[in-house]
Amino acid sequence: MKTKARAVRPQKTPLQSAVIFYLIGVMLGLPLIFTDGYFNITETKSIFFHIISIILIAYTISGSSKKSPPSSEGPLQRIKQLSVSDKAMAFFCATLLVSCVLSKYSDCWLGLSSRYQGFYTVLVYTVIYFIISKNFTSAQGFLFFSVFL
């Protein structure tokens, strides 16, 4: 009697689990969180998003610094390995940085007090994009997001 070989599913890393908790927190938290009615809804949602994002970024940095051996690849080799969308995201963030440096308006760094969509927020978006895109395949992402649709 032949036994069927089971497909071995790769184990999730702690960082992948943290990213899943982050995505669930953002998807469930942002629509539901508000304070003082709707009077300061953008400030509340912005603060919530930044806190939960900074926690994930700090966890990623602390986890990757402990176990990653020094890479023998140079920066140019790493840039060549990036996908087109990764390069586009990095280029967008870099052009926004140049724009903010050359701007005469100080609101460009943190954004206006009612929207908070300045360079800092876009930098957080960019870092979160790279954390998520490097820890999931497209199939895993599709399955995860289809649960919420």
Coordinates of N, CA and C in Angstrom, one line a residue:
M1 N 0.8 -1.2 0.0 CA 0.0 0.0 0.0 C 0.9 1.3 0.0
K2 N 0.6 2.1 -1.0 CA 1.4 3.3 -1.1 C 0.8 4.4 -0.2
T3 N 1.6 5.2 0.4 CA 1.1 6.4 1.1 C 1.5 7.6 0.3
K4 N 0.5 8.5 0.3 CA 0.7 9.7 -0.4 C 1.6 10.7 0.4
A5 N 2.5 11.3 -0.3 CA 3.4 12.2 0.3 C 2.7 13.5 0.6
R6 N 2.8 14.0 1.8 CA 2.2 15.3 2.1 C 3.0 16.4 1.7
A7 N 2.4 17.4 1.2 CA 3.1 18.6 0.8 C 3.6 19.4 2.1
V8 N 4.8 19.7 2.1 CA 5.3 20.4 3.3 C 5.1 21.9 3.1
R9 N 4.4 22.4 4.1 CA 4.1 23.8 4.1 C 5.2 24.5 4.8
P10 N 5.8 25.6 4.2 CA 6.9 26.3 4.9 C 6.3 27.0 6.1
Q11 N 7.1 26.9 7.2 CA 6.8 27.6 8.4 C 6.8 29.1 8.3
K12 N 5.9 29.7 9.0 CA 5.9 31.2 9.0 C 7.0 31.7 9.9
T13 N 7.6 32.7 9.5 CA 8.6 33.3 10.4 C 7.9 34.2 11.3
P14 N 8.6 34.6 12.5 CA 8.0 35.5 13.4 C 7.6 36.9 12.7
L15 N 8.5 37.3 11.8 CA 8.2 38.5 11.1 C 6.9 38.4 10.2
Q16 N 6.7 37.3 9.6 CA 5.5 37.1 8.8 C 4.3 37.1 9.7
S17 N 4.4 36.5 10.8 CA 3.3 36.6 11.8 C 3.0 38.0 12.3
A18 N 4.1 38.8 12.5 CA 3.9 40.2 12.9 C 3.3 41.0 11.8
V19 N 3.6 40.7 10.6 CA 3.0 41.4 9.4 C 1.5 41.1 9.3
I20 N 1.2 39.9 9.6 CA -0.2 39.5 9.5 C -1.0 40.2 10.6
F21 N -0.5 40.2 11.8 CA -1.1 41.0 12.9 C -1.2 42.5 12.6
Y22 N -0.2 43.0 12.0 CA -0.2 44.4 11.6 C -1.3 44.7 10.6
L23 N -1.4 43.8 9.5 CA -2.4 44.0 8.5 C -3.8 43.9 9.1
I24 N -4.0 42.9 10.0 CA -5.3 42.7 10.6 C -5.6 44.0 11.5
G25 N -4.6 44.5 12.2 CA -4.8 45.6 13.0 C -5.2 46.9 12.2
V26 N -4.5 47.0 11.1 CA -4.8 48.2 10.2 C -6.2 48.0 9.6
M27 N -6.5 46.9 9.1 CA -7.8 46.7 8.4 C -9.0 46.7 9.4
L28 N -8.8 46.3 10.6 CA -9.9 46.4 11.6 C -9.9 47.6 12.4
G29 N -8.7 48.1 12.7 CA -8.6 49.3 13.6 C -8.9 50.6 12.9
L30 N -8.4 50.8 11.7 CA -8.6 52.1 11.1 C -10.1 52.4 10.8
P31 N -10.9 51.5 10.4 CA -12.3 51.9 10.2 C -13.1 52.1 11.5
L32 N -12.6 51.5 12.5 CA -13.4 51.5 13.8 C -13.0 52.5 14.8
I33 N -11.7 53.0 14.7 CA -11.2 53.9 15.7 C -11.6 55.4 15.4
F34 N -12.1 56.0 16.5 CA -12.3 57.5 16.4 C -12.5 58.0 17.8
T35 N -12.2 59.3 18.0 CA -12.4 59.9 19.3 C -13.1 61.2 19.2
D36 N -13.9 61.5 20.2 CA -14.6 62.8 20.2 C -15.5 62.9 18.9
G37 N -16.3 61.8 18.7 CA -17.1 61.8 17.5 C -16.3 61.8 16.3
Y38 N -16.6 62.7 15.3 CA -15.8 62.8 14.1 C -15.1 64.1 14.1
F39 N -15.0 64.8 15.2 CA -14.3 66.1 15.2 C -12.9 66.0 14.8
N40 N -12.1 65.1 15.3 CA -10.7 65.0 15.0 C -10.3 63.6 14.4
I41 N -11.1 63.1 13.5 CA -11.0 61.8 13.0 C -9.7 61.6 12.2
T42 N -9.2 62.6 11.5 CA -8.0 62.4 10.8 C -6.8 62.3 11.7
E43 N -6.8 63.1 12.8 CA -5.7 63.0 13.7 C -5.7 61.7 14.4
T44 N -6.8 61.2 14.8 CA -6.9 59.9 15.6 C -6.4 58.8 14.7
K45 N -6.9 58.7 13.5 CA -6.5 57.6 12.5 C -5.1 57.7 12.2
S46 N -4.5 59.0 12.0 CA -3.1 59.1 11.7 C -2.3 58.7 12.8
I47 N -2.6 59.0 14.0 CA -1.8 58.6 15.2 C -1.9 57.1 15.3
F48 N -3.0 56.5 15.2 CA -3.2 55.0 15.3 C -2.3 54.4 14.2
F49 N -2.4 54.8 13.0 CA -1.6 54.2 11.9 C -0.1 54.4 12.1
H50 N 0.4 55.5 12.6 CA 1.8 55.7 12.8 C 2.3 54.9 14.0
I51 N 1.5 54.8 15.0 CA 1.9 54.0 16.2 C 2.1 52.5 15.8
I52 N 1.0 52.0 15.2 CA 1.1 50.5 14.8 C 2.2 50.3 13.7
S53 N 2.4 51.2 12.9 CA 3.4 51.1 11.8 C 4.8 51.1 12.5
I54 N 5.0 52.1 13.4 CA 6.3 52.2 14.0 C 6.7 51.0 14.9
I55 N 5.6 50.4 15.5 CA 5.8 49.1 16.2 C 6.3 48.0 15.3
L56 N 5.7 47.9 14.1 CA 6.1 46.9 13.1 C 7.5 47.2 12.6
I57 N 7.8 48.4 12.3 CA 9.2 48.8 11.8 C 10.2 48.5 12.9
A58 N 9.9 48.8 14.1 CA 10.9 48.6 15.2 C 11.1 47.1 15.4
Y59 N 10.0 46.3 15.3 CA 10.1 44.9 15.5 C 10.9 44.3 14.3
T60 N 10.7 44.8 13.1 CA 11.5 44.3 11.9 C 13.0 44.6 12.1
I61 N 13.3 45.8 12.5 CA 14.7 46.2 12.7 C 15.3 45.4 13.8
S62 N 14.7 45.2 14.9 CA 15.3 44.5 16.0 C 15.4 43.0 15.7
G63 N 14.5 42.5 14.9 CA 14.6 41.1 14.5 C 15.6 40.8 13.5
S64 N 15.8 41.7 12.5 CA 16.7 41.5 11.4 C 18.1 41.8 11.8
S65 N 18.3 42.6 12.8 CA 19.7 42.9 13.2 C 20.3 41.8 14.1
K66 N 19.4 40.9 14.7 CA 19.9 39.8 15.5 C 20.5 38.7 14.7
K67 N 19.8 38.3 13.6 CA 20.1 37.1 13.0 C 20.7 37.2 11.5
S68 N 20.7 38.3 11.0 CA 21.2 38.4 9.6 C 22.7 38.6 9.5
P69 N 23.4 37.6 8.9 CA 24.8 37.7 8.7 C 25.1 38.9 7.7
P70 N 26.3 39.4 7.8 CA 26.7 40.5 6.9 C 26.6 40.0 5.5
S71 N 26.1 40.8 4.6 CA 25.9 40.4 3.2 C 27.2 40.7 2.4
S72 N 27.5 39.8 1.5 CA 28.7 40.0 0.7 C 28.3 40.8 -0.6
E73 N 27.0 41.0 -0.8 CA 26.6 41.8 -1.9 C 26.7 43.3 -1.7
G74 N 27.1 44.0 -2.7 CA 27.2 45.4 -2.6 C 25.8 46.0 -2.8
P75 N 25.8 47.4 -2.6 CA 24.5 48.1 -2.8 C 24.0 48.0 -4.3
L76 N 24.9 48.0 -5.2 CA 24.4 47.9 -6.6 C 23.8 46.5 -6.9
Q77 N 24.3 45.5 -6.3 CA 23.7 44.1 -6.5 C 22.3 44.1 -5.9
R78 N 22.2 44.7 -4.8 CA 20.9 44.7 -4.1 C 19.9 45.5 -4.9
I79 N 20.3 46.6 -5.5 CA 19.4 47.4 -6.3 C 19.0 46.6 -7.6
K80 N 19.9 45.9 -8.2 CA 19.6 45.1 -9.4 C 18.6 44.0 -9.1
Q81 N 18.5 43.5 -7.8 CA 17.6 42.5 -7.5 C 16.2 43.0 -7.2
L82 N 16.0 44.3 -7.0 CA 14.7 44.8 -6.8 C 13.8 44.7 -8.0
S83 N 12.5 44.5 -7.7 CA 11.5 44.4 -8.8 C 11.3 45.8 -9.3
V84 N 10.5 45.9 -10.4 CA 10.2 47.2 -11.0 C 9.4 48.0 -10.0
S85 N 8.4 47.4 -9.4 CA 7.6 48.2 -8.4 C 8.4 48.6 -7.2
D86 N 9.4 47.8 -6.8 CA 10.2 48.2 -5.7 C 11.0 49.5 -6.1
K87 N 11.6 49.4 -7.3 CA 12.4 50.6 -7.7 C 11.5 51.8 -7.9
A88 N 10.3 51.6 -8.4 CA 9.4 52.8 -8.5 C 9.0 53.4 -7.2
M89 N 8.8 52.5 -6.2 CA 8.5 53.0 -4.8 C 9.6 53.8 -4.2
A90 N 10.8 53.2 -4.4 CA 12.0 53.9 -3.8 C 12.3 55.2 -4.6
F91 N 12.1 55.2 -5.9 CA 12.3 56.4 -6.7 C 11.2 57.5 -6.2
F92 N 10.0 57.1 -6.0 CA 8.9 58.0 -5.6 C 9.3 58.7 -4.2
C93 N 9.8 57.8 -3.3 CA 10.1 58.4 -2.0 C 11.4 59.3 -2.1
A94 N 12.3 58.9 -2.9 CA 13.5 59.8 -3.1 C 13.2 61.1 -3.8
T95 N 12.3 61.1 -4.7 CA 11.9 62.4 -5.4 C 11.1 63.2 -4.4
L96 N 10.3 62.6 -3.5 CA 9.6 63.4 -2.5 C 10.5 64.0 -1.5
L97 N 11.6 63.3 -1.2 CA 12.6 63.8 -0.3 C 13.3 65.0 -0.9
V98 N 13.7 64.9 -2.2 CA 14.3 66.0 -2.9 C 13.3 67.2 -2.9
S99 N 12.1 66.9 -3.2 CA 11.0 68.0 -3.2 C 10.9 68.7 -1.9
C100 N 10.9 67.9 -0.8 CA 10.8 68.5 0.6 C 12.1 69.3 0.9
V101 N 13.3 68.8 0.5 CA 14.5 69.5 0.8 C 14.5 70.9 0.1
L102 N 14.0 70.9 -1.1 CA 14.0 72.1 -1.9 C 12.8 73.0 -1.7
S103 N 11.9 72.6 -0.9 CA 10.6 73.3 -0.7 C 10.9 74.4 0.3
K104 N 10.2 75.5 0.2 CA 10.2 76.6 1.1 C 9.2 76.5 2.2
Y105 N 8.3 75.5 2.1 CA 7.2 75.3 3.0 C 7.6 74.2 4.1
S106 N 7.5 74.5 5.3 CA 7.9 73.5 6.4 C 6.9 72.5 6.6
D107 N 5.6 72.7 6.1 CA 4.6 71.7 6.2 C 4.8 70.4 5.4
C108 N 5.8 70.5 4.5 CA 6.0 69.3 3.6 C 6.6 68.1 4.4
W109 N 7.2 68.3 5.5 CA 7.8 67.2 6.3 C 6.8 66.4 7.0
L110 N 5.9 67.0 7.7 CA 4.9 66.3 8.5 C 3.5 66.4 7.9
G111 N 3.3 67.3 6.9 CA 2.0 67.5 6.4 C 1.2 68.6 7.1
L112 N 0.1 69.0 6.6 CA -0.7 70.0 7.3 C -1.3 69.4 8.5
S113 N -1.7 70.2 9.5 CA -2.1 69.7 10.8 C -3.4 68.9 10.7
S114 N -4.1 69.0 9.6 CA -5.4 68.3 9.5 C -5.3 67.0 8.8
R115 N -4.3 66.8 7.9 CA -4.2 65.6 7.1 C -2.9 64.8 7.4
Y116 N -1.9 65.4 7.8 CA -0.6 64.7 8.1 C -0.1 63.8 7.0
Q117 N -0.1 64.3 5.8 CA 0.3 63.5 4.6 C 1.6 64.1 4.0
G118 N 2.6 64.3 4.9 CA 3.9 64.8 4.4 C 4.9 63.7 4.2
F119 N 6.1 64.1 4.1 CA 7.2 63.2 3.8 C 7.3 62.1 4.8
Y120 N 7.1 62.4 6.1 CA 7.2 61.4 7.1 C 6.2 60.2 6.9
T121 N 5.0 60.6 6.6 CA 3.9 59.6 6.3 C 4.3 58.7 5.1
V122 N 4.7 59.4 4.0 CA 5.1 58.6 2.8 C 6.3 57.7 3.1
L123 N 7.2 58.2 3.9 CA 8.4 57.3 4.3 C 7.9 56.1 5.1
V124 N 6.9 56.3 6.0 CA 6.4 55.1 6.7 C 5.7 54.2 5.7
Y125 N 4.9 54.8 4.7 CA 4.2 53.9 3.7 C 5.3 53.1 3.0
T126 N 6.4 53.8 2.6 CA 7.4 53.1 1.8 C 8.1 52.0 2.6
V127 N 8.4 52.2 3.8 CA 9.0 51.2 4.7 C 8.1 50.0 4.9
I128 N 6.8 50.3 5.1 CA 5.8 49.3 5.3 C 5.6 48.5 4.0
Y129 N 5.6 49.2 2.9 CA 5.6 48.5 1.6 C 6.7 47.5 1.4
F130 N 7.9 47.9 1.7 CA 9.0 46.9 1.6 C 9.0 45.8 2.6
I131 N 8.5 46.1 3.8 CA 8.4 45.0 4.8 C 7.4 44.0 4.3
I132 N 6.2 44.4 3.9 CA 5.2 43.5 3.5 C 5.6 42.8 2.2
S133 N 6.1 43.5 1.2 CA 6.4 42.9 -0.1 C 7.5 41.9 0.0
K134 N 8.4 42.0 1.0 CA 9.5 41.1 1.1 C 9.2 39.9 2.0
N135 N 8.0 39.9 2.6 CA 7.7 38.8 3.5 C 6.5 38.0 3.0
F136 N 5.9 38.3 1.8 CA 4.8 37.5 1.3 C 5.0 37.3 -0.2
T137 N 4.5 36.2 -0.7 CA 4.4 36.0 -2.1 C 3.1 36.5 -2.6
S138 N 2.9 36.7 -3.9 CA 1.6 37.2 -4.4 C 0.5 36.3 -4.0
A139 N 0.7 35.0 -4.0 CA -0.3 34.0 -3.7 C -0.8 34.2 -2.3
Q140 N 0.2 34.3 -1.4 CA -0.1 34.5 0.1 C -0.9 35.8 0.3
G141 N -0.5 36.8 -0.4 CA -1.2 38.1 -0.3 C -2.6 38.0 -0.8
F142 N -2.8 37.4 -1.9 CA -4.1 37.2 -2.5 C -5.0 36.5 -1.6
L143 N -4.5 35.4 -1.0 CA -5.4 34.6 -0.1 C -5.7 35.4 1.1
F144 N -4.7 36.1 1.7 CA -5.0 36.9 2.9 C -6.0 38.0 2.6
F145 N -5.9 38.7 1.5 CA -6.8 39.8 1.3 C -8.2 39.4 0.8
S146 N -8.2 38.2 0.2 CA -9.5 37.7 -0.2 C -10.4 37.3 1.0
V147 N -9.8 37.0 2.1 CA -10.6 36.8 3.3 C -11.4 38.0 3.7
F148 N -10.8 39.2 3.5 CA -11.5 40.4 4.0 C -12.4 41.0 2.9
L149 N -12.5 40.4 1.8 CA -13.4 41.0 0.7 C -14.8 40.4 0.8

